[in-house]
Short mmCIF file of C-alpha atoms in Angstrom, two decimals:
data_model
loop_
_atom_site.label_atom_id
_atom_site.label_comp_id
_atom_site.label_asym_id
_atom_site.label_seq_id
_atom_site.Cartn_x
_atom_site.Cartn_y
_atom_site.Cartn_z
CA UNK A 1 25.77 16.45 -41.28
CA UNK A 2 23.65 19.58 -41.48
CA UNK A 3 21.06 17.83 -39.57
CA UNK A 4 23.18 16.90 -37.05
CA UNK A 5 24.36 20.06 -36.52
CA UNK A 6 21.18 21.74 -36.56
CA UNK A 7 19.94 19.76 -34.21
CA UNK A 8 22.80 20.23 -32.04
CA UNK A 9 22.29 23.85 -32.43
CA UNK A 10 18.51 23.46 -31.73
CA UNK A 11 19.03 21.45 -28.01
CA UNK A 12 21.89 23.93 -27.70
CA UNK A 13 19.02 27.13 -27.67
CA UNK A 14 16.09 24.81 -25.63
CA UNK A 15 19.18 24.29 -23.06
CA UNK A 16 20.36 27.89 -22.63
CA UNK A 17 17.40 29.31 -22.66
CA UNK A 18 15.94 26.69 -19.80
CA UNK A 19 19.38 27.46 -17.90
CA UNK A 20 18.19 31.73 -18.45
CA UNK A 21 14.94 30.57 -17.01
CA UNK A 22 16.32 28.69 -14.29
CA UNK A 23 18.71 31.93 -13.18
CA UNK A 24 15.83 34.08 -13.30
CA UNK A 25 13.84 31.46 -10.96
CA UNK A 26 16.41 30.97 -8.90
CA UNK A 27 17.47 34.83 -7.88
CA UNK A 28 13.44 35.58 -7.42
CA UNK A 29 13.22 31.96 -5.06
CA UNK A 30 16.32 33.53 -3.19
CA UNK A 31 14.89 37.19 -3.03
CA UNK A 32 11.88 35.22 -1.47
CA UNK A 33 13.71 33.08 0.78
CA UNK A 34 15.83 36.40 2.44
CA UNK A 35 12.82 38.22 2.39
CA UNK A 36 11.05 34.98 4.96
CA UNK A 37 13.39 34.52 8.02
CA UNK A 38 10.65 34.67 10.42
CA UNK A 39 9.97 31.53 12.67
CA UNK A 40 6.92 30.56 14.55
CA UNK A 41 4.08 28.44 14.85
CA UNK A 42 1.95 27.86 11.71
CA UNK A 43 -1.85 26.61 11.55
CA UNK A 44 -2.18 24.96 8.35
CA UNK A 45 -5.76 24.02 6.89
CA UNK A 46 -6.36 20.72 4.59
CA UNK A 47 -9.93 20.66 2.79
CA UNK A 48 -11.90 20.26 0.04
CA UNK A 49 -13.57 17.27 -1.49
CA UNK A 50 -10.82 15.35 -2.63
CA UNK A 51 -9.14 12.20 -1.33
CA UNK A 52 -5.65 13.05 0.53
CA UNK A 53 -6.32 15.65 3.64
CA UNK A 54 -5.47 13.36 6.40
CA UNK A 55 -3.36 11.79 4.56
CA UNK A 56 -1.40 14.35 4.36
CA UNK A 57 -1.82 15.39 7.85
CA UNK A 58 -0.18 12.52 8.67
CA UNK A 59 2.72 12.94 6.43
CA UNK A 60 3.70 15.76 8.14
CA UNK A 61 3.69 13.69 11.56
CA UNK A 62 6.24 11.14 9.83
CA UNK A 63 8.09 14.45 9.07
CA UNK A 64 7.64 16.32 12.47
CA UNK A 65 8.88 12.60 14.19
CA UNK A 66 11.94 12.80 11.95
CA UNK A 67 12.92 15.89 13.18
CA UNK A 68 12.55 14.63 16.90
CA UNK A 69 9.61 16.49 17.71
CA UNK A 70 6.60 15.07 19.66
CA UNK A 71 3.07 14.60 18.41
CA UNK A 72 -0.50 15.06 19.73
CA UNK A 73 -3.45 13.59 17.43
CA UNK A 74 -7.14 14.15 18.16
CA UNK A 75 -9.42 12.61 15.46
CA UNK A 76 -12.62 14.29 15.57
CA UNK A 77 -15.74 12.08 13.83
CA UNK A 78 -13.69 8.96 13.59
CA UNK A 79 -13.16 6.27 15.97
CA UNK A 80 -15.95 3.67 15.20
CA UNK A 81 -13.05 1.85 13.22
CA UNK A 82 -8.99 1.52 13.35
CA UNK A 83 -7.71 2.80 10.97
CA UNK A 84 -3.68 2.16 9.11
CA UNK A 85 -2.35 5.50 10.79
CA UNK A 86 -3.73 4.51 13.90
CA UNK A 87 -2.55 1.26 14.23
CA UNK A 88 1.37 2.51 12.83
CA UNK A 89 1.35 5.18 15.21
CA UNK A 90 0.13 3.48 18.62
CA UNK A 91 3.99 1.91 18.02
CA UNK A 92 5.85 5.44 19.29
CA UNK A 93 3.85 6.04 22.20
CA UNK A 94 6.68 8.10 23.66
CA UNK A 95 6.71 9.88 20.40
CA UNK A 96 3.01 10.48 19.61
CA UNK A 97 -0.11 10.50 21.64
CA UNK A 98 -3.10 9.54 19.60
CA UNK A 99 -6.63 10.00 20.76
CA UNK A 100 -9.38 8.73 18.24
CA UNK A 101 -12.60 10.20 20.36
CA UNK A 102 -15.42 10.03 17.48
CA UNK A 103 -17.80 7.45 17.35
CA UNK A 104 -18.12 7.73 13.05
CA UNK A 105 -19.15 9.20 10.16
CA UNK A 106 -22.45 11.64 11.05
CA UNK A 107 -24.55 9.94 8.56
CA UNK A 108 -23.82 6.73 10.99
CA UNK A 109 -24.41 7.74 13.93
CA UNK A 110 -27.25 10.12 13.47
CA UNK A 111 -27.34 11.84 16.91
CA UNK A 112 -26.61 15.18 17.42
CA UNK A 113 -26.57 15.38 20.77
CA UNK A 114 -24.00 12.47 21.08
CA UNK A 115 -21.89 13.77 18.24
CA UNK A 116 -21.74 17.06 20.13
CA UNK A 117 -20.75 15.32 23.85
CA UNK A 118 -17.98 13.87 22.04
CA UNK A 119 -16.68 16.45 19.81
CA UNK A 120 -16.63 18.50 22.92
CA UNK A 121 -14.48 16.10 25.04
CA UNK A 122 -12.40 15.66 22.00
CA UNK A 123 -11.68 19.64 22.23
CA UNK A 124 -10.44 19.15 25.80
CA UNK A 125 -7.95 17.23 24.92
CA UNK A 126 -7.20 19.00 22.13
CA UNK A 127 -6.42 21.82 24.59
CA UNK A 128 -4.05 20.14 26.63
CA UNK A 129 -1.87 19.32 23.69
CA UNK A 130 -2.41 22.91 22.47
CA UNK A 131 -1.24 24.66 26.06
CA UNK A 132 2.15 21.97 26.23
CA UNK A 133 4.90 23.40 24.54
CA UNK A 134 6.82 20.30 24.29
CA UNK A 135 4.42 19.10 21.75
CA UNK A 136 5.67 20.76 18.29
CA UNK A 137 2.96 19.85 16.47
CA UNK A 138 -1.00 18.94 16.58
CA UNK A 139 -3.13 17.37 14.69
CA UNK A 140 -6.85 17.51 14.53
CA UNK A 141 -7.96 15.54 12.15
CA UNK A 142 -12.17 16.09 11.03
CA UNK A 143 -12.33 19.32 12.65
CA UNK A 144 -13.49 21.08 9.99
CA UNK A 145 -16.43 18.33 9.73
CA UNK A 146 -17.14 18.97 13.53
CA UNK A 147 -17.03 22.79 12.91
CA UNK A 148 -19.23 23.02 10.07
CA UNK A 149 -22.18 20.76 11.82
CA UNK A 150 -21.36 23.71 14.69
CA UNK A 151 -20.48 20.61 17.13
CA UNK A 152 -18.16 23.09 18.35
CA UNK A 153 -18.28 27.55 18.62
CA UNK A 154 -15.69 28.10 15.75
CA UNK A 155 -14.67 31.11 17.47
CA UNK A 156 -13.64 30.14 20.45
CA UNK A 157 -11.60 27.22 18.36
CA UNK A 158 -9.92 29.73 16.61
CA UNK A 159 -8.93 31.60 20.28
CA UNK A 160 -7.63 28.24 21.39
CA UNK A 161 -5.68 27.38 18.88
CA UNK A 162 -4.30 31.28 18.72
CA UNK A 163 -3.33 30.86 22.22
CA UNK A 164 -1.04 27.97 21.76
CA UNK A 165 2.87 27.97 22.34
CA UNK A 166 4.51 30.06 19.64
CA UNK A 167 6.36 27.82 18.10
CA UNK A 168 3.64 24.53 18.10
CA UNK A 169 2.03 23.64 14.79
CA UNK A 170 -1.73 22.98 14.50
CA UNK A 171 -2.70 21.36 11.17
CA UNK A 172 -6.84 21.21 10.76
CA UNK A 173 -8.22 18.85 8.23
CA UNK A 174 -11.65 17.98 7.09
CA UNK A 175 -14.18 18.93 4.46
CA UNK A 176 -15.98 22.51 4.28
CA UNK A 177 -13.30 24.52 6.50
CA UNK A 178 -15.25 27.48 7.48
CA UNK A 179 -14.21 30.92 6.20
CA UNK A 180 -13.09 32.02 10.27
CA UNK A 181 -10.46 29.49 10.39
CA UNK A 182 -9.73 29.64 7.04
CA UNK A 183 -9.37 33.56 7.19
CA UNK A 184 -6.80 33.07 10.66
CA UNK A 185 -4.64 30.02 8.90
CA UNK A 186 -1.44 30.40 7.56
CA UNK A 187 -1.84 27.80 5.21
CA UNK A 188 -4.63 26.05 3.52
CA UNK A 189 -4.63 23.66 0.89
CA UNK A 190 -8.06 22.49 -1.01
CA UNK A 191 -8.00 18.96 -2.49
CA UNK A 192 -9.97 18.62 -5.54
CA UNK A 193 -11.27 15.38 -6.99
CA UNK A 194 -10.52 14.44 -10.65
CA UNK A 195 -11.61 10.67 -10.26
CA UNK A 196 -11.97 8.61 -7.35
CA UNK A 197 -12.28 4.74 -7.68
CA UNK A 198 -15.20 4.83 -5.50
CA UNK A 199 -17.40 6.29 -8.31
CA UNK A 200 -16.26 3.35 -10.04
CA UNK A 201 -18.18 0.89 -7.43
CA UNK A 202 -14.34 -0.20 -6.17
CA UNK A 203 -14.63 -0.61 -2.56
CA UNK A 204 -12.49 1.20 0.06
CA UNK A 205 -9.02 -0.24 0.67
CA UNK A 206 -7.06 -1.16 3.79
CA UNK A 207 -3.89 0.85 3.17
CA UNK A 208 -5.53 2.91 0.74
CA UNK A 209 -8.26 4.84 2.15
CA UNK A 210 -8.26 4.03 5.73
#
């Protein structure tokens, strides 16, 4: 019996002192939450080394979509290949405009000068999506690859995508975001590799990795 009851009394502290901990959470997440009641436009940044950047670029397509907004997607780099996201979202064209305008990974296609020509036609349309204000959010997924080879003048990237309707969403992905655009987002996120099954010699899988 004494056991029982100490153990009774033992979950009893764990669970009101987790409950404390919870109250104290909870009036700092509201302080926070009154304190943020401004709405606009953010640029988010997705980098780093690890696996998941476009992926979750694209997440937050299946979430814009949900909400009824519409979609503009430039793909910078790729294009050589279809790839899972391409082929799911070519199904809403009145929902999402997709625009794959690489021709592949640099170490494929090795030439500048081509990789340049179409990074730069892939910027015009990224302008067009960024001056419509019915599209509520963008996409542009490999920038940061096409920024860091200086395909394209970061700063006039950054005054393009400052001079976008206020309340459109730009979401940047790629490896090696440059500090500029890094400085001027609102949000960046770096994915960091702990394993990757490719190390392993496992080859890249449909539904998986592209």
């Amino acid at each position: 019996m004494t056991n029982t009851v100490n153990g009774d009394s033992s979950a009893d502290n764990i669970n009101t002192r987790h409950q404390r901990r919870m109250e104290r959470k909870k009036a700092l997440m509201d302080e926070r939450i009154q304190q943020a009641q401004r709405e606009t436009g953010v640029l988010l940044v997705h980098t780093g080394n690890g696996k998941g950047k476009s992926s979750s670029a694209f997440g937050m397509v299946m979430r814009a979509l949900g909400h009824g907004m519409q979609v503009g997607v430039v793909q910078f780099i790729k294009g050589a290949m279809s790839t899972g996201e391409e082929i799911f979202l070519r199904r809403f064209p009145d929902e999402v405009q997709f625009h794959a305008m690489g021709e592949g990974y640099t170490w494929e296609t090795q030439n500048r000068e081509r990789d340049i020509e179409k990074a730069l036609l892939a910027w015009e349309q990224a302008k067009r999506f960024m001056q419509d204000p019915a599209i509520g959010l963008v996409v542009l997924d490999e920038l940061n690859i096409a920024l860091k080879y200086h395909y394209l003048d970061v700063q006039q990237v950054i005054a393009d995508i400052d001079a976008r309707p206020e309340m459109q969403h730009v979401v940047v992905t790629g490896r090696g975001a440059l500090p500029e655009l890094i400085e001027v987002a609102d949000t960046v996120t770096e994915m960091q590799i702990v394993k990757h099954a490719f190390k392993d010699g496992i080859v890249a899988q449909a539904g998986v990795e592209w």
